[in-house]
Tab-separated table of C-alpha atoms and ligand atoms in Angstrom:
chain	number	residue	atom	x	y	z
A	21	UNK	CA	66.067	-46.147	68.626
A	22	UNK	CA	65.988	-49.684	67.293
A	23	UNK	CA	69.071	-50.742	69.280
A	24	UNK	CA	67.321	-50.065	72.585
A	25	UNK	CA	64.372	-52.454	72.136
A	26	UNK	CA	65.077	-55.532	74.239
A	27	UNK	CA	65.325	-59.092	72.997
A	28	UNK	CA	63.522	-62.053	74.471
A	29	UNK	CA	65.699	-63.622	77.175
A	30	UNK	CA	66.152	-67.245	78.237
A	31	UNK	CA	62.793	-68.542	79.393
A	32	UNK	CA	60.995	-66.302	76.878
A	33	UNK	CA	61.254	-68.753	74.019
A	34	UNK	CA	64.809	-68.651	72.706
A	35	UNK	CA	66.701	-71.806	73.662
A	36	UNK	CA	69.770	-70.965	75.804
A	37	UNK	CA	72.495	-72.706	73.765
A	38	UNK	CA	72.595	-71.756	70.099
A	39	UNK	CA	74.697	-72.810	67.126
A	40	UNK	CA	74.766	-69.800	64.802
A	41	UNK	CA	76.107	-70.805	61.403
A	42	UNK	CA	77.414	-68.022	59.179
A	43	UNK	CA	77.673	-65.841	62.282
A	44	UNK	CA	80.774	-64.029	61.007
A	45	UNK	CA	78.802	-62.567	58.086
A	46	UNK	CA	76.729	-59.405	57.944
A	47	UNK	CA	73.330	-60.348	59.424
A	48	UNK	CA	74.539	-63.324	61.476
A	49	UNK	CA	77.072	-61.172	63.325
A	50	UNK	CA	74.412	-58.543	64.036
A	51	UNK	CA	72.212	-61.287	65.512
A	52	UNK	CA	75.086	-62.566	67.698
A	53	UNK	CA	76.014	-59.055	68.836
A	54	UNK	CA	72.380	-58.382	69.773
A	55	UNK	CA	71.885	-61.684	71.558
A	56	UNK	CA	75.075	-61.509	73.615
A	57	UNK	CA	74.845	-57.760	74.097
A	58	UNK	CA	71.244	-57.532	75.252
A	59	UNK	CA	69.898	-60.995	75.974
A	60	UNK	CA	70.751	-62.735	79.210
A	61	UNK	CA	72.081	-66.197	79.831
A	62	UNK	CA	72.746	-67.261	76.236
A	63	UNK	CA	75.720	-69.205	74.997
A	64	UNK	CA	76.456	-68.913	71.287
A	65	UNK	CA	78.723	-71.079	69.176
A	66	UNK	CA	79.443	-69.478	65.811
A	67	UNK	CA	80.374	-71.890	63.018
A	68	UNK	CA	81.706	-70.092	59.975
A	69	UNK	CA	83.855	-71.019	56.989
A	70	UNK	CA	85.181	-67.447	56.718
A	71	UNK	CA	84.640	-67.131	52.983
A	72	UNK	CA	85.423	-63.765	51.358
A	73	UNK	CA	82.225	-62.485	53.075
A	74	UNK	CA	83.002	-63.797	56.562
A	75	UNK	CA	85.004	-61.524	58.846
A	76	UNK	CA	85.960	-62.135	62.468
A	77	UNK	CA	86.183	-58.376	62.981
A	78	UNK	CA	82.362	-58.367	62.793
A	79	UNK	CA	82.354	-60.329	66.047
A	80	UNK	CA	85.109	-58.440	67.848
A	81	UNK	CA	82.530	-56.559	70.018
A	82	UNK	CA	81.611	-59.925	71.637
A	83	UNK	CA	84.842	-61.909	71.441
A	84	UNK	CA	85.559	-61.623	75.174
A	85	UNK	CA	81.951	-62.485	76.158
A	86	UNK	CA	81.947	-65.639	78.333
A	87	UNK	CA	79.041	-67.111	76.349
A	88	UNK	CA	80.781	-66.814	72.964
A	89	UNK	CA	82.772	-69.429	71.070
A	90	UNK	CA	84.005	-69.418	67.471
A	91	UNK	CA	84.553	-72.553	65.373
A	92	UNK	CA	86.124	-72.246	61.944
A	93	UNK	CA	84.453	-74.790	59.656
A	94	UNK	CA	82.023	-75.668	56.901
A	95	UNK	CA	78.312	-76.464	57.294
A	96	UNK	CA	78.830	-79.182	54.675
A	97	UNK	CA	81.157	-81.042	57.081
A	98	UNK	CA	78.728	-83.650	58.468
A	99	UNK	CA	81.049	-84.838	61.228
A	100	UNK	CA	81.787	-81.360	62.585
A	101	UNK	CA	78.185	-80.229	62.329
A	102	UNK	CA	76.967	-83.417	64.046
A	103	UNK	CA	79.383	-82.892	66.941
A	104	UNK	CA	78.466	-79.225	67.417
A	105	UNK	CA	74.741	-79.934	67.161
A	106	UNK	CA	74.993	-82.266	70.150
A	107	UNK	CA	76.372	-79.416	72.268
A	108	UNK	CA	73.473	-76.978	71.685
A	109	UNK	CA	69.676	-76.740	71.805
A	110	UNK	CA	69.053	-75.203	68.400
A	111	UNK	CA	70.584	-74.067	65.111
A	112	UNK	CA	70.066	-70.689	63.473
A	113	UNK	CA	71.378	-70.992	59.927
A	114	UNK	CA	72.693	-67.798	58.337
A	115	UNK	CA	75.481	-69.565	56.424
A	116	UNK	CA	75.074	-69.104	52.691
A	117	UNK	CA	76.545	-67.787	49.522
A	118	UNK	CA	74.470	-64.624	49.229
A	119	UNK	CA	75.233	-62.384	46.271
A	120	UNK	CA	73.048	-62.696	43.150
A	121	UNK	CA	75.766	-61.407	40.813
A	122	UNK	CA	78.268	-63.989	42.063
A	123	UNK	CA	75.618	-66.713	41.652
A	124	UNK	CA	75.316	-65.721	37.992
A	125	UNK	CA	79.101	-65.930	37.511
A	126	UNK	CA	79.589	-69.164	39.504
A	127	UNK	CA	76.440	-70.988	40.683
A	128	UNK	CA	78.108	-74.179	41.979
A	129	UNK	CA	79.123	-72.845	45.401
A	130	UNK	CA	75.558	-71.667	46.004
A	131	UNK	CA	74.123	-75.137	45.433
A	132	UNK	CA	76.775	-76.652	47.684
A	133	UNK	CA	76.346	-74.371	50.703
A	134	UNK	CA	72.734	-73.185	50.426
A	135	UNK	CA	71.251	-76.584	49.516
A	136	UNK	CA	73.659	-79.354	50.579
A	137	UNK	CA	74.908	-77.432	53.614
A	138	UNK	CA	71.344	-76.774	54.779
A	139	UNK	CA	70.658	-80.482	54.397
A	140	UNK	CA	73.641	-81.360	56.634
A	141	UNK	CA	72.378	-78.984	59.308
A	142	UNK	CA	68.851	-80.407	59.159
A	143	UNK	CA	70.230	-83.940	59.540
A	144	UNK	CA	72.319	-82.881	62.535
A	145	UNK	CA	69.336	-81.135	64.149
A	146	UNK	CA	67.198	-84.228	63.583
A	147	UNK	CA	69.764	-86.534	65.197
A	148	UNK	CA	70.235	-84.139	68.137
A	149	UNK	CA	66.439	-83.763	68.627
A	150	UNK	CA	66.637	-80.003	68.743
A	151	UNK	CA	63.745	-77.894	69.979
A	152	UNK	CA	64.123	-75.346	67.128
A	153	UNK	CA	65.797	-75.000	63.718
A	154	UNK	CA	65.645	-71.564	62.176
A	155	UNK	CA	66.519	-71.160	58.505
A	156	UNK	CA	67.336	-67.592	57.504
A	157	UNK	CA	65.923	-67.172	54.011
A	158	UNK	CA	65.054	-64.312	51.699
A	159	UNK	CA	62.212	-62.534	49.922
A	160	UNK	CA	63.981	-63.412	46.670
A	161	UNK	CA	62.471	-66.927	46.788
A	162	UNK	CA	59.141	-65.389	45.656
A	163	UNK	CA	60.751	-63.992	42.490
A	164	UNK	CA	59.647	-60.860	40.698
A	165	UNK	CA	56.431	-59.390	42.169
A	166	UNK	CA	54.273	-57.076	40.053
A	167	UNK	CA	53.058	-53.821	41.657
A	168	UNK	CA	50.965	-53.362	43.712
A	169	UNK	CA	51.144	-56.984	44.951
A	170	UNK	CA	53.119	-58.006	48.024
A	171	UNK	CA	54.362	-61.545	48.666
A	172	UNK	CA	52.663	-63.596	51.377
A	173	UNK	CA	54.148	-66.655	53.053
A	174	UNK	CA	51.619	-68.916	51.331
A	175	UNK	CA	52.624	-67.724	47.847
A	176	UNK	CA	54.411	-70.092	45.495
A	177	UNK	CA	58.177	-69.821	45.451
A	178	UNK	CA	59.249	-68.751	41.961
A	179	UNK	CA	62.983	-68.052	42.191
A	180	UNK	CA	64.728	-66.736	39.088
A	181	UNK	CA	68.451	-66.530	39.951
A	182	UNK	CA	70.812	-69.330	40.995
A	183	UNK	CA	71.024	-67.613	44.411
A	184	UNK	CA	67.273	-67.452	44.994
A	185	UNK	CA	66.778	-70.973	43.608
A	186	UNK	CA	69.372	-72.323	46.049
A	187	UNK	CA	67.685	-70.504	48.942
A	188	UNK	CA	64.215	-71.726	47.913
A	189	UNK	CA	65.601	-75.265	47.799
A	190	UNK	CA	66.887	-74.842	51.352
A	191	UNK	CA	63.434	-73.646	52.468
A	192	UNK	CA	61.727	-76.631	50.830
A	193	UNK	CA	64.099	-79.053	52.543
A	194	UNK	CA	63.252	-77.427	55.887
A	195	UNK	CA	59.522	-77.867	55.343
A	196	UNK	CA	60.080	-81.452	54.196
A	197	UNK	CA	61.984	-82.195	57.441
A	198	UNK	CA	59.093	-80.732	59.413
A	199	UNK	CA	56.463	-82.782	57.582
A	200	UNK	CA	58.475	-85.992	57.505
A	201	UNK	CA	60.447	-86.023	60.764
A	202	UNK	CA	58.491	-83.489	62.807
A	203	UNK	CA	61.614	-81.326	63.057
A	204	UNK	CA	60.552	-77.985	64.593
A	205	UNK	CA	61.698	-75.733	61.752
A	206	UNK	CA	61.047	-72.033	61.255
A	207	UNK	CA	61.882	-70.079	58.104
A	208	UNK	CA	62.353	-66.313	57.943
A	209	UNK	CA	62.234	-64.518	54.587
A	210	UNK	CA	63.868	-61.157	55.038
A	211	UNK	CA	63.992	-58.354	52.526
A	212	UNK	CA	67.116	-56.530	51.263
A	213	UNK	CA	69.159	-55.681	54.302
A	214	UNK	CA	71.703	-52.920	54.878
A	215	UNK	CA	73.689	-51.458	57.773
A	216	UNK	CA	77.160	-51.701	59.351
A	217	UNK	CA	79.587	-54.575	58.639
A	218	UNK	CA	78.125	-55.457	55.207
A	219	UNK	CA	80.686	-56.647	52.647
A	220	UNK	CA	80.779	-53.925	49.955
A	221	UNK	CA	79.236	-55.922	47.082
A	222	UNK	CA	75.479	-55.411	47.666
A	223	UNK	CA	74.161	-52.080	46.484
A	224	UNK	CA	74.160	-50.030	49.709
A	225	UNK	CA	77.716	-50.661	50.991
A	226	UNK	CA	79.096	-50.798	47.438
A	227	UNK	CA	77.660	-47.394	46.547
A	228	UNK	CA	78.697	-45.826	49.878
A	229	UNK	CA	82.293	-47.012	49.670
A	230	UNK	CA	82.554	-46.105	45.968
A	231	UNK	CA	81.219	-42.610	46.700
A	232	UNK	CA	83.629	-42.143	49.614
A	233	UNK	CA	86.476	-42.987	47.217
A	234	UNK	CA	85.048	-40.774	44.415
A	235	UNK	CA	84.622	-43.890	42.245
A	236	UNK	CA	81.678	-44.721	39.910
A	237	UNK	CA	78.385	-46.071	41.285
A	238	UNK	CA	77.428	-48.805	38.764
A	239	UNK	CA	73.628	-48.663	38.321
A	240	UNK	CA	72.131	-51.616	36.467
A	241	UNK	CA	70.136	-50.655	33.385
A	242	UNK	CA	67.895	-47.651	33.999
A	243	UNK	CA	68.094	-48.057	37.809
A	244	UNK	CA	64.331	-48.507	38.170
A	245	UNK	CA	64.226	-51.986	39.795
A	246	UNK	CA	62.931	-51.655	43.373
A	247	UNK	CA	63.580	-53.324	46.721
A	248	UNK	CA	62.167	-53.012	50.276
A	249	UNK	CA	65.230	-52.078	52.368
A	250	UNK	CA	65.372	-53.315	55.971
A	251	UNK	CA	67.962	-52.190	58.528
A	252	UNK	CA	70.089	-55.067	59.836
A	253	UNK	CA	69.165	-54.364	63.477
A	254	UNK	CA	65.485	-54.746	62.578
A	255	UNK	CA	66.206	-57.903	60.591
A	256	UNK	CA	68.176	-59.502	63.446
A	257	UNK	CA	65.454	-58.613	65.928
A	258	UNK	CA	62.827	-60.111	63.617
A	259	UNK	CA	64.748	-63.388	63.509
A	260	UNK	CA	64.888	-63.419	67.330
A	261	UNK	CA	61.119	-62.800	67.512
A	262	UNK	CA	60.389	-65.687	65.140
A	263	UNK	CA	62.806	-67.961	67.014
A	264	UNK	CA	61.111	-67.119	70.305
A	265	UNK	CA	57.464	-66.997	69.285
A	266	UNK	CA	57.036	-68.444	65.782
A	267	UNK	CA	54.823	-71.439	65.042
A	268	UNK	CA	56.998	-74.347	63.947
A	269	UNK	CA	56.623	-75.503	60.365
A	270	UNK	CA	55.878	-71.963	59.179
A	271	UNK	CA	57.572	-69.178	57.238
A	272	UNK	CA	57.629	-65.517	58.301
A	273	UNK	CA	58.257	-62.567	56.001
A	274	UNK	CA	60.432	-59.805	57.451
A	275	UNK	CA	60.117	-56.593	55.453
A	276	UNK	CA	59.834	-52.980	56.451
A	277	UNK	CA	56.967	-52.355	54.053
A	278	UNK	CA	57.909	-48.794	53.123
A	279	UNK	CA	57.410	-47.689	49.540
A	280	UNK	CA	59.918	-49.733	47.553
A	281	UNK	CA	63.155	-47.906	46.674
A	282	UNK	CA	64.867	-48.039	43.271
A	283	UNK	CA	68.581	-48.511	42.588
A	284	UNK	CA	68.737	-44.947	41.268
A	285	UNK	CA	67.137	-43.664	44.499
A	286	UNK	CA	69.801	-45.500	46.536
A	287	UNK	CA	72.542	-43.884	44.408
A	288	UNK	CA	71.014	-40.436	44.840
A	289	UNK	CA	70.603	-40.834	48.615
A	290	UNK	CA	74.215	-41.969	48.998
A	291	UNK	CA	75.548	-39.102	46.870
A	292	UNK	CA	73.494	-36.562	48.825
A	293	UNK	CA	74.811	-37.885	52.154
A	294	UNK	CA	78.440	-38.156	51.049
A	295	UNK	CA	78.482	-34.892	49.077
A	296	UNK	CA	79.422	-36.806	45.907
A	297	UNK	CA	78.660	-35.554	42.407
A	298	UNK	CA	75.802	-37.036	40.348
A	299	UNK	CA	78.444	-37.571	37.664
A	300	UNK	CA	79.586	-40.610	39.676
A	301	UNK	CA	76.405	-42.460	38.631
A	302	UNK	CA	77.452	-44.893	35.903
A	303	UNK	CA	74.742	-46.897	34.108
A	304	UNK	CA	76.069	-50.398	33.367
A	305	UNK	CA	74.781	-53.389	31.415
A	306	UNK	CA	71.797	-54.845	33.274
A	307	UNK	CA	72.033	-58.011	35.375
A	308	UNK	CA	70.716	-61.063	33.445
A	309	UNK	CA	67.250	-62.040	34.727
A	310	UNK	CA	67.158	-58.925	36.970
A	311	UNK	CA	64.097	-59.156	39.245
A	312	UNK	CA	62.290	-55.823	38.872
A	313	UNK	CA	60.518	-55.723	42.202
A	314	UNK	CA	60.401	-57.414	45.603
A	315	UNK	CA	57.775	-56.410	48.153
A	316	UNK	CA	56.685	-58.310	51.257
A	317	UNK	CA	53.583	-58.446	53.373
A	318	UNK	CA	54.956	-58.912	56.906
A	319	UNK	CA	51.675	-58.873	58.825
A	320	UNK	CA	52.357	-62.359	60.177
A	321	UNK	CA	55.711	-61.463	61.793
A	322	UNK	CA	54.227	-58.239	63.149
A	323	UNK	CA	51.660	-60.454	64.868
A	324	UNK	CA	54.547	-61.891	66.925
A	325	UNK	CA	55.280	-58.424	68.304
A	326	UNK	CA	58.007	-57.526	65.801
A	327	UNK	CA	58.025	-53.979	64.470
A	328	UNK	CA	60.796	-52.649	62.246
A	329	UNK	CA	61.924	-49.367	63.755
A	330	UNK	CA	64.507	-47.853	61.408
A	331	UNK	CA	63.211	-45.864	58.420
A	332	UNK	CA	65.304	-45.967	55.241
A	333	UNK	CA	65.943	-42.242	55.590
A	334	UNK	CA	67.481	-42.601	59.079
A	335	UNK	CA	69.085	-45.962	58.421
A	336	UNK	CA	70.936	-44.902	55.284
A	337	UNK	CA	72.243	-41.766	57.021
A	338	UNK	CA	73.503	-43.839	59.970
A	339	UNK	CA	75.036	-46.381	57.611
A	340	UNK	CA	76.885	-43.718	55.616
A	341	UNK	CA	78.263	-42.323	58.893
A	342	UNK	CA	79.420	-45.808	59.952
A	343	UNK	CA	81.313	-46.369	56.684
A	344	UNK	CA	82.808	-42.873	56.921
A	345	UNK	CA	84.143	-43.736	60.368
A	346	UNK	CA	85.136	-47.354	59.689
A	347	UNK	CA	87.431	-47.159	56.696
A	348	UNK	CA	89.702	-49.375	58.808
A	349	UNK	CA	87.053	-52.120	58.365
A	350	UNK	CA	86.239	-51.798	54.650
A	351	UNK	CA	89.388	-50.223	53.170
A	352	UNK	CA	91.403	-53.468	53.180
A	353	UNK	CA	88.447	-55.445	51.759
A	354	UNK	CA	88.270	-53.318	48.602
A	355	UNK	CA	91.406	-54.827	47.130
A	356	UNK	CA	92.436	-58.209	45.621
A	357	UNK	CA	89.379	-60.497	45.659
A	358	UNK	CA	86.898	-57.609	45.555
A	359	UNK	CA	88.556	-55.895	42.579
A	360	UNK	CA	88.775	-59.177	40.707
A	361	UNK	CA	85.019	-59.733	41.172
A	362	UNK	CA	84.228	-56.115	40.239
A	363	UNK	CA	86.141	-56.360	36.961
A	364	UNK	CA	84.508	-59.658	36.039
A	365	UNK	CA	80.987	-58.545	36.935
A	366	UNK	CA	80.365	-55.089	35.497
A	367	UNK	CA	80.102	-54.325	31.786
A	368	UNK	CA	79.680	-50.878	30.235
A	369	UNK	CA	76.499	-50.060	28.341
A	370	UNK	CA	77.152	-50.227	24.597
A	371	UNK	CA	78.925	-47.046	23.523
A	372	UNK	CA	79.827	-45.823	27.034
A	373	UNK	CA	83.221	-45.709	28.768
A	374	UNK	CA	84.489	-48.903	30.475
A	375	UNK	CA	83.727	-49.323	34.197
A	376	UNK	CA	86.647	-48.656	36.543
B	430	NAD	P1	77.056	-62.761	54.173
B	430	NAD	O1	77.441	-63.117	52.791
B	430	NAD	O2	77.456	-61.446	54.748
B	430	NAD	O3	77.572	-63.875	55.201
B	430	NAD	C1	77.482	-65.242	54.943
B	430	NAD	C2	78.341	-65.941	55.991
B	430	NAD	O4	78.246	-67.353	55.785
B	430	NAD	C3	79.822	-65.569	55.893
B	430	NAD	O5	80.341	-65.307	57.178
B	430	NAD	C4	80.458	-66.814	55.291
B	430	NAD	O6	81.801	-66.993	55.680
B	430	NAD	C5	79.558	-67.904	55.843
B	430	NAD	N1	79.564	-69.115	55.025
B	430	NAD	C6	79.412	-69.224	53.678
B	430	NAD	N2	79.483	-70.506	53.291
B	430	NAD	C7	79.655	-71.234	54.426
B	430	NAD	C8	79.784	-72.620	54.687
B	430	NAD	N3	79.751	-73.528	53.688
B	430	NAD	N4	79.948	-73.035	55.969
B	430	NAD	C9	79.995	-72.128	56.984
B	430	NAD	N5	79.898	-70.814	56.794
B	430	NAD	C10	79.722	-70.358	55.534
B	430	NAD	O7	75.477	-62.931	54.207
B	430	NAD	P2	74.351	-62.094	54.939
B	430	NAD	O8	73.984	-60.941	54.096
B	430	NAD	O9	74.723	-61.898	56.363
B	430	NAD	O10	73.152	-63.137	54.849
B	430	NAD	C11	72.921	-64.085	55.902
B	430	NAD	C12	71.697	-64.886	55.547
B	430	NAD	O11	70.594	-64.013	55.364
B	430	NAD	C13	71.848	-65.669	54.247
B	430	NAD	O12	71.272	-66.945	54.431
B	430	NAD	C14	71.059	-64.852	53.228
B	430	NAD	O13	70.511	-65.684	52.229
B	430	NAD	C15	69.983	-64.241	54.109
B	430	NAD	N6	69.452	-62.940	53.652
B	430	NAD	C16	70.310	-61.914	53.334
B	430	NAD	C17	69.772	-60.690	52.940
B	430	NAD	C18	70.647	-59.507	52.593
B	430	NAD	O14	70.135	-58.513	52.049
B	430	NAD	N7	71.930	-59.517	52.882
B	430	NAD	C19	68.379	-60.518	52.878
B	430	NAD	C20	67.557	-61.595	53.223
B	430	NAD	C21	68.105	-62.798	53.618
B	431	TYD	P1	71.598	-56.244	45.511
B	431	TYD	O1	72.084	-55.377	46.608
B	431	TYD	O2	72.571	-57.056	44.741
B	431	TYD	O3	70.448	-57.143	46.097
B	431	TYD	P2	69.421	-58.159	45.334
B	431	TYD	O4	69.840	-59.465	45.843
B	431	TYD	O5	68.079	-57.729	45.759
B	431	TYD	O6	69.581	-58.049	43.896
B	431	TYD	O7	70.827	-55.327	44.450
B	431	TYD	C1	69.748	-54.493	44.877
B	431	TYD	C2	69.238	-53.719	43.671
B	431	TYD	O8	70.258	-52.812	43.256
B	431	TYD	C3	68.937	-54.578	42.470
B	431	TYD	O9	67.813	-54.037	41.765
B	431	TYD	C4	70.165	-54.467	41.608
B	431	TYD	C5	70.661	-53.063	41.910
B	431	TYD	N1	72.145	-52.927	41.841
B	431	TYD	C6	72.721	-51.978	40.995
B	431	TYD	O10	72.020	-51.238	40.283
B	431	TYD	N2	74.074	-51.896	40.952
B	431	TYD	C7	74.884	-52.703	41.703
B	431	TYD	O11	76.126	-52.587	41.604
B	431	TYD	C8	74.278	-53.656	42.577
B	431	TYD	C9	75.122	-54.570	43.423
B	431	TYD	C10	72.899	-53.734	42.607
C-alpha cells in the first residue's frame, strides 16, 4: 500500500525545520501528515491564510504532534514571511489559488497569491539563506498536449488559463532566483490529484459528493478531455523525494503515467462505485479555453526513487469510501460559499434543463 512506503528522514536530505505554506489545503496537509506521521525528527510550521479551500480539520491528525505549529497568515505578508523564514531551514510552497474555473471567474486573486506571494517567499528564502526552496507547481503550465506526446521538464511552458499562467509565472520566478541569486530552488509539476480531504470543486470530489447526494454530475462539453490522475499520497511522497534528492535549479514532473482518463470516465467510475444512476450525468456548457489533454513524462522523478503506487482503479474506490464515511467533513462545506460558486460557474447546454 502506498501509505506504508517510508519517507526520507532527517539526515537523508530533507532539512529538519520546514515552513509549509498552504499546508491546510488538500495536498499540503497530506504532505504534513506524511512527514509528521512517518518521518522522524522534523518540525513543521504551517502558514496558511485559510481561504475557502483551507481547512484546519485536514491537519487534526497531527495537531498534538510536538513538531507541529500552525500560523494563520498570508504568504503576501512580507514581514510575517520574513520572520517565519528565519526560524526554519527551508520553505515548501503549496499556497495557491488552485481552481481553473474560479480563475476564469476572478483571476485577480490568482495573480496575487500565485505570483506575488511566491515572490515574497523567494525573497524571504534568499534573505534567510535557506538550503532548499520547493515550489509545488502543476502539469497545467505546459498547456494542452496533443496525443501521443507527453510533457517533459524541458518543454516550453504554454499556459492557457489564468490559473496555469499564474503558476507558470511562479515557476519562472523560482528559476530566475536560482540563476540570479543562486537560491537552491526545486519545482515539482504534479498532475491532477485526488484523494481524501479535497475541497469538493475539482472533478473527483465534486462528482463523488454530488453522487452521494443524488445530485447532477456536471460534465463539461462531451466529457472527452483527459487528465492523468495521481493519488494525493503518491503526490506528497513525490514532493518529499524531490525535496530530499532533487538537483537544485531543476523541475520534476510528477504524474502516474497511466492511460489518461476522461471526465466522462470519472463520472462513470463514481456512479458505479456509489450505485448512482447514469441519469445523474448532466452535460453542461464547456469551460472557456478547456485544455483537452495533459500527460506527463515523469522519468526524471522516477530516477530519484519515486514510484507512484496507487492505480486510479484502487484510488478512486478508496476515495469514494472516504467521502462516504466522512460526510462530517464535506457536508458543511457544500453550503453557502460552495453553492454560490456552483450557481455562478455552471451553465446548461443550449436547450437543456438548468443545472441545480
Ligand atoms: P488547495 O486549494 O486545496 O489548498 C490551497 C491552500 O493554500 C489552502 O489551504 C489555502 O487556504 C492556502 N492559501 C491560499 N492563498 C494563500 C495565501 N495567500 N497565503 C497563505 N495560504 C494561502 O490546493 P491543493 O490542491 O492542495 O494544491 C496545492 C498546490 O499544489 C498548489 O500550488 C497547486 O497549484 C498545486 N497542484 C495541485 C494539483 C491538484 O490537482 N489539486 C495538481 C498539481 C499541482
Ligand atoms: P479539474 O478537476 O477542474 O482539474 P483541471 O485543473 O485539470 O481542469 O477538471 C478535470 C477535468 O474534468 C477537466 O477536463 C474538466 C472536467 N470537469 C468537468 O467535466 N466537470 C466539472 O464540474 C469539473 C470541475 C471538471
